[in-house]
One Martini backbone bead per residue (centre of mass of N, CA, C, O) as a GRO file, in nm:
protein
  214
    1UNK     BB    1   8.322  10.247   9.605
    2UNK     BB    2   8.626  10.378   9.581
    3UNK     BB    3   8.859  10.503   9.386
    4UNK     BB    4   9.137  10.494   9.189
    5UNK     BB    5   9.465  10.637   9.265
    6UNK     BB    6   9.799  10.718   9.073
    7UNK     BB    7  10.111  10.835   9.204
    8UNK     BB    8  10.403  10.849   9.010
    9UNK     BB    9  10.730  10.852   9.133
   10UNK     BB   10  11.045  10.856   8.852
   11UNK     BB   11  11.350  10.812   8.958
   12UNK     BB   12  11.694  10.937   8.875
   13UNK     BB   13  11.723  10.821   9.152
   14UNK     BB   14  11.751  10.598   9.428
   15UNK     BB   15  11.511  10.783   9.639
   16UNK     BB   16  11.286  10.670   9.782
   17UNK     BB   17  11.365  10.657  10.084
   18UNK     BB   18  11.399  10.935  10.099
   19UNK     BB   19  11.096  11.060  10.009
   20UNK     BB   20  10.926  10.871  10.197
   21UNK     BB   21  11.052  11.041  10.447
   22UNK     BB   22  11.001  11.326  10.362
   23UNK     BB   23  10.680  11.280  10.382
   24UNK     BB   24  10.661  11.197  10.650
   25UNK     BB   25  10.708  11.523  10.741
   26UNK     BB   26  10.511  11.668  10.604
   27UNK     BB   27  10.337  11.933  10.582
   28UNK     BB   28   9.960  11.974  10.531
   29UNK     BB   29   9.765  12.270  10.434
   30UNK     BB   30   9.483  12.405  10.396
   31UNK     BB   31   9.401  12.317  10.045
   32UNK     BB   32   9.563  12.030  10.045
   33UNK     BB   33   9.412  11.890  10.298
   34UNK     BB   34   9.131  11.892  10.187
   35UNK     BB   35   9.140  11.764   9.909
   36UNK     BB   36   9.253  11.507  10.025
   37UNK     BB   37   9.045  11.391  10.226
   38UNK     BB   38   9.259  11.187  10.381
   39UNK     BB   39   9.422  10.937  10.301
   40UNK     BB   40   9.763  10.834  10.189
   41UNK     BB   41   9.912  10.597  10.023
   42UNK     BB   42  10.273  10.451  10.067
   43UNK     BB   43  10.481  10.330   9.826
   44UNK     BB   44  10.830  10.157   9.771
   45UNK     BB   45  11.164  10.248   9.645
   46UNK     BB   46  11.437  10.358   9.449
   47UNK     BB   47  11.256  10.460   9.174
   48UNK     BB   48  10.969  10.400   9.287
   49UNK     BB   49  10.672  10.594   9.407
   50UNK     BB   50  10.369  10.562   9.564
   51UNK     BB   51  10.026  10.720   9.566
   52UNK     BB   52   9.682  10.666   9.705
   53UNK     BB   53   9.369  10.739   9.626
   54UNK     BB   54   9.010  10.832   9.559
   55UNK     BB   55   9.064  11.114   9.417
   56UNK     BB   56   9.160  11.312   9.157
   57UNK     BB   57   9.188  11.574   9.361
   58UNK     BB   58   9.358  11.393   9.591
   59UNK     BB   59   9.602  11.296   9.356
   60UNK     BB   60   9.668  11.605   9.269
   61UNK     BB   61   9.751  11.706   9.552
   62UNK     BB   62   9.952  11.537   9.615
   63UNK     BB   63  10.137  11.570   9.397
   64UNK     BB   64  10.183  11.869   9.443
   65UNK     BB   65  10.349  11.779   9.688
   66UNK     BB   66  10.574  11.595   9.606
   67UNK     BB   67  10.684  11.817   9.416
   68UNK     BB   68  10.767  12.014   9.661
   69UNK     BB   69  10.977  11.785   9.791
   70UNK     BB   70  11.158  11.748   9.578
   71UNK     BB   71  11.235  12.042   9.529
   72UNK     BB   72  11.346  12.071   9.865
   73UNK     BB   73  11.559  11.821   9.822
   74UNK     BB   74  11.668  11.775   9.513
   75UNK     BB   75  11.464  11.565   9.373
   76UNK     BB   76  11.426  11.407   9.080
   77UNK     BB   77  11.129  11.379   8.855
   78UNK     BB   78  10.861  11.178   8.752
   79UNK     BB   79  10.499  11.265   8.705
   80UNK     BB   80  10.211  11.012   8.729
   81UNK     BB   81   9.908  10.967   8.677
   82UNK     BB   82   9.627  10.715   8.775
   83UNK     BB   83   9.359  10.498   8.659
   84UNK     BB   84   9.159  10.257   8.755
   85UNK     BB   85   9.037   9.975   8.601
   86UNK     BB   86   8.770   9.790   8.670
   87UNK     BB   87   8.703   9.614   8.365
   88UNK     BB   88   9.015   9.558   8.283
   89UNK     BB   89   9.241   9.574   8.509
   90UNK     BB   90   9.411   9.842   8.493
   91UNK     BB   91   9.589  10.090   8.415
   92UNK     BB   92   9.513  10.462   8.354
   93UNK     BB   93   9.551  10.702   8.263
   94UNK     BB   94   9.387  10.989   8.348
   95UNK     BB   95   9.287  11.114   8.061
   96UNK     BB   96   9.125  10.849   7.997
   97UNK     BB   97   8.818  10.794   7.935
   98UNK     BB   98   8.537  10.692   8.097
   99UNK     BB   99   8.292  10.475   8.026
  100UNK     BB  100   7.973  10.708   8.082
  101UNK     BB  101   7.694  10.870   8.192
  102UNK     BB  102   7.647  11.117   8.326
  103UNK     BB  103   7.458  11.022   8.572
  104UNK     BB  104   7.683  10.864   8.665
  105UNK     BB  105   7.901  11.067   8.732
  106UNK     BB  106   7.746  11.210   8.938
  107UNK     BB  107   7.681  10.987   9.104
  108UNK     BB  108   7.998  10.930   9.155
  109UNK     BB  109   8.054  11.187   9.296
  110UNK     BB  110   7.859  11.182   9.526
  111UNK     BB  111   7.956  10.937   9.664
  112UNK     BB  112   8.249  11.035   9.683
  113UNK     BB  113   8.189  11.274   9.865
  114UNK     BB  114   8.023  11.061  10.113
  115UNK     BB  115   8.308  10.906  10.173
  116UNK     BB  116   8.527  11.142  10.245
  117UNK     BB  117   8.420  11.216  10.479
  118UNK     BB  118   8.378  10.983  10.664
  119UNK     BB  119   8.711  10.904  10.607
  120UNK     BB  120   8.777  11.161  10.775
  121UNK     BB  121   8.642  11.123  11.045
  122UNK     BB  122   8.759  10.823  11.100
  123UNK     BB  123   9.062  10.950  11.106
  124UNK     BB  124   9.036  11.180  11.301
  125UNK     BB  125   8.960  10.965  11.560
  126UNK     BB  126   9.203  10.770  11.550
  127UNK     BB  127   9.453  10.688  11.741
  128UNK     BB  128   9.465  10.399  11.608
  129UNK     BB  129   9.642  10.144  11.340
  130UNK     BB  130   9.545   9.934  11.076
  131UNK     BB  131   9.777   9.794  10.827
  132UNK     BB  132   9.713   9.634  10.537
  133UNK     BB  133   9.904   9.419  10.313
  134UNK     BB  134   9.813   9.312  10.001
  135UNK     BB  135   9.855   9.169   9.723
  136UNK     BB  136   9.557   9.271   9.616
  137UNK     BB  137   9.316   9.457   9.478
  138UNK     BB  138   9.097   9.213   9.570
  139UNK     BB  139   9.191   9.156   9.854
  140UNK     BB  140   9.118   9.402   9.961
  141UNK     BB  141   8.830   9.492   9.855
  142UNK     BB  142   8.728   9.195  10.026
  143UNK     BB  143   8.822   9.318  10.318
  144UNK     BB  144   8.637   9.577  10.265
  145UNK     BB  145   8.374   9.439  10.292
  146UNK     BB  146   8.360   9.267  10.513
  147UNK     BB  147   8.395   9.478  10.748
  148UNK     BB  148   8.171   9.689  10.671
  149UNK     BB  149   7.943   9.414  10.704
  150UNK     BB  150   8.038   9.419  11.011
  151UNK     BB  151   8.074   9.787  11.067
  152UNK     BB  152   8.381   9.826  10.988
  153UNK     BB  153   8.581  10.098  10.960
  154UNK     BB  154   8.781  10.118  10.613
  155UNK     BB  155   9.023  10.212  10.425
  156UNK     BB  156   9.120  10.198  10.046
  157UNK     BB  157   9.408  10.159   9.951
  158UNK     BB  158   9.446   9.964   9.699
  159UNK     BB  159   9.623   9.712   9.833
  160UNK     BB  160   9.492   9.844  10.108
  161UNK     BB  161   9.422   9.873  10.489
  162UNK     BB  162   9.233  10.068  10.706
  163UNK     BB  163   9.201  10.061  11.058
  164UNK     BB  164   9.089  10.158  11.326
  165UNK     BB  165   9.123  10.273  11.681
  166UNK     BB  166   9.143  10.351  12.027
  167UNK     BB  167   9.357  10.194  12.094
  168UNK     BB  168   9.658   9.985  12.158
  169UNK     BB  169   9.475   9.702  12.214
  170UNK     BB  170   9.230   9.721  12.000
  171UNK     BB  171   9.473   9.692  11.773
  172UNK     BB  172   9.614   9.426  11.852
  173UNK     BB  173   9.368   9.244  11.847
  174UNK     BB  174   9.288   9.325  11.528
  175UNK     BB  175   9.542   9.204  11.427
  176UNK     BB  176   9.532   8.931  11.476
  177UNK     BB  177   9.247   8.891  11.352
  178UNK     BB  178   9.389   8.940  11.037
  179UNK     BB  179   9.630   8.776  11.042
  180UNK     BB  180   9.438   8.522  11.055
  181UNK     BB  181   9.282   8.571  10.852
  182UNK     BB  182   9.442   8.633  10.585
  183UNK     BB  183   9.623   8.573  10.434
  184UNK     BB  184   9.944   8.481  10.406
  185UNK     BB  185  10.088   8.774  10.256
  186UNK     BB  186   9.985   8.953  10.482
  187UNK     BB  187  10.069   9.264  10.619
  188UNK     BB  188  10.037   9.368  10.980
  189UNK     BB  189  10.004   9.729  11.118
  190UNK     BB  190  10.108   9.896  11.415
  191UNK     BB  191   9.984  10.249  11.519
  192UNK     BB  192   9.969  10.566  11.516
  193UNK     BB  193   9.723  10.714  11.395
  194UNK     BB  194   9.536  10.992  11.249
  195UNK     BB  195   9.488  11.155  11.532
  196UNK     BB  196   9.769  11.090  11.659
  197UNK     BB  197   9.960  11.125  11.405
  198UNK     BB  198   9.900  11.450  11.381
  199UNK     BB  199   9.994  11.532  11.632
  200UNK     BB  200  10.241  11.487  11.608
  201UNK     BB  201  10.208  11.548  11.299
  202UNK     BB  202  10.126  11.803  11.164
  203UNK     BB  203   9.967  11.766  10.853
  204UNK     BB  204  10.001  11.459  10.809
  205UNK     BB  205   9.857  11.214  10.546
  206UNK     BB  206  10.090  10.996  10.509
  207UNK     BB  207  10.063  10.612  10.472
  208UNK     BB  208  10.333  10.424  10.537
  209UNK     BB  209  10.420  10.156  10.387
  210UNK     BB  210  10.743   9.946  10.473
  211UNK     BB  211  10.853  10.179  10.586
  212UNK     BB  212  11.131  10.351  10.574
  213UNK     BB  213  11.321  10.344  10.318
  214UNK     BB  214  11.655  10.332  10.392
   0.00000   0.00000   0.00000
């Protein structure tokens, strides 16, 4: 399972939804869209925007992308890297080390970056999308291993899951039938995908949860 990575801007005013309108539109290619390397889920409002990636490199690059974007738009903040502690379950600086031994590191960028290819293809090629946000990091993973089980390919960032559709009525379909499985509590989303939202908006990896807010 994919690593979580969360990149903070504390805006000095309430400019979230202005924010992540720019973010909406911004174009993002060359080396700093492969190192995104897939999506990257965006949530929140008022003076504090998250953007959740699955590797260090990826919330490294997306970081850089929105500091790029603050620059150009006059919008103060500061921003700072966490990574998913996942036996404490807390936020915890990018800093701060992970205890685990080489061989452990190694398996796990290995595998990461075989996370990566898939989920870039993944995206890459769907037409419509599904975006569910769910209450927790637990929820999420539990619907995410869920659908994995049964052959559907999806992506996790932090408390969302994105899944693919070919069209926009088995996008409809699968929103239907995620809204009756899924909690009480979780909002689901169809929307044009990464395949053909890239198409509208070239060069833009950035999934927006919650509406352009403001």
């Amino acid at each position: 399972m994919a690593e979580d990575w969360r990149v903070t801007a504390n805006l000095h005013e309430p400019d979230g939804g202005r924010l992540i309108r720019a973010l909406h539109s911004a174009e993002v290619e060359g080396e700093a869209r492969r190192q995104l390397a897939g999506r990257v889920a965006v949530s929140g409002q008022d003076s504090h925007v998250f953007l959740y990636a699955d590797t260090e490199t990826a919330a490294r690059s997306a970081r850089d992308v929105v500091a790029a974007v603050l620059e150009e738009h006059g919008i103060a903040a500061d921003l700072t890297i966490d990574r998913w502690h996942h036996d404490e379950e807390r936020w915890e600086d990018a800093s701060s080390p992970m205890p685990s031994t080489a061989t452990e590191h190694h398996a796990e960028h290995e595998k990461l970056e075989s996370d990566e290819e898939a989920e870039s293809e993944a995206s890459d090629v769907a037409a419509w999308e599904v975006r569910v946000e769910l209450s927790s990091h637990h929820e999420a993973h539990a619907l995410a291993e869920r659908l994995e089980a049964e052959g559907v390919t999806c992506v996790r960032r932090w408390k969302y899951v994105l899944v693919g559709a070919g069209d926009e009525d088995d996008a409809n379909a699968l929103a239907s039938r995620l809204q009756a499985e899924a909690p009480a509590a979780a909002t689901v989303h169809v929307e044009p995908g990464s395949g053909l939202a890239w198409q509208l908006q070239p060069g833009n990896p950035f999934a927006i949860f919650g509406g352009l807010a403001g």
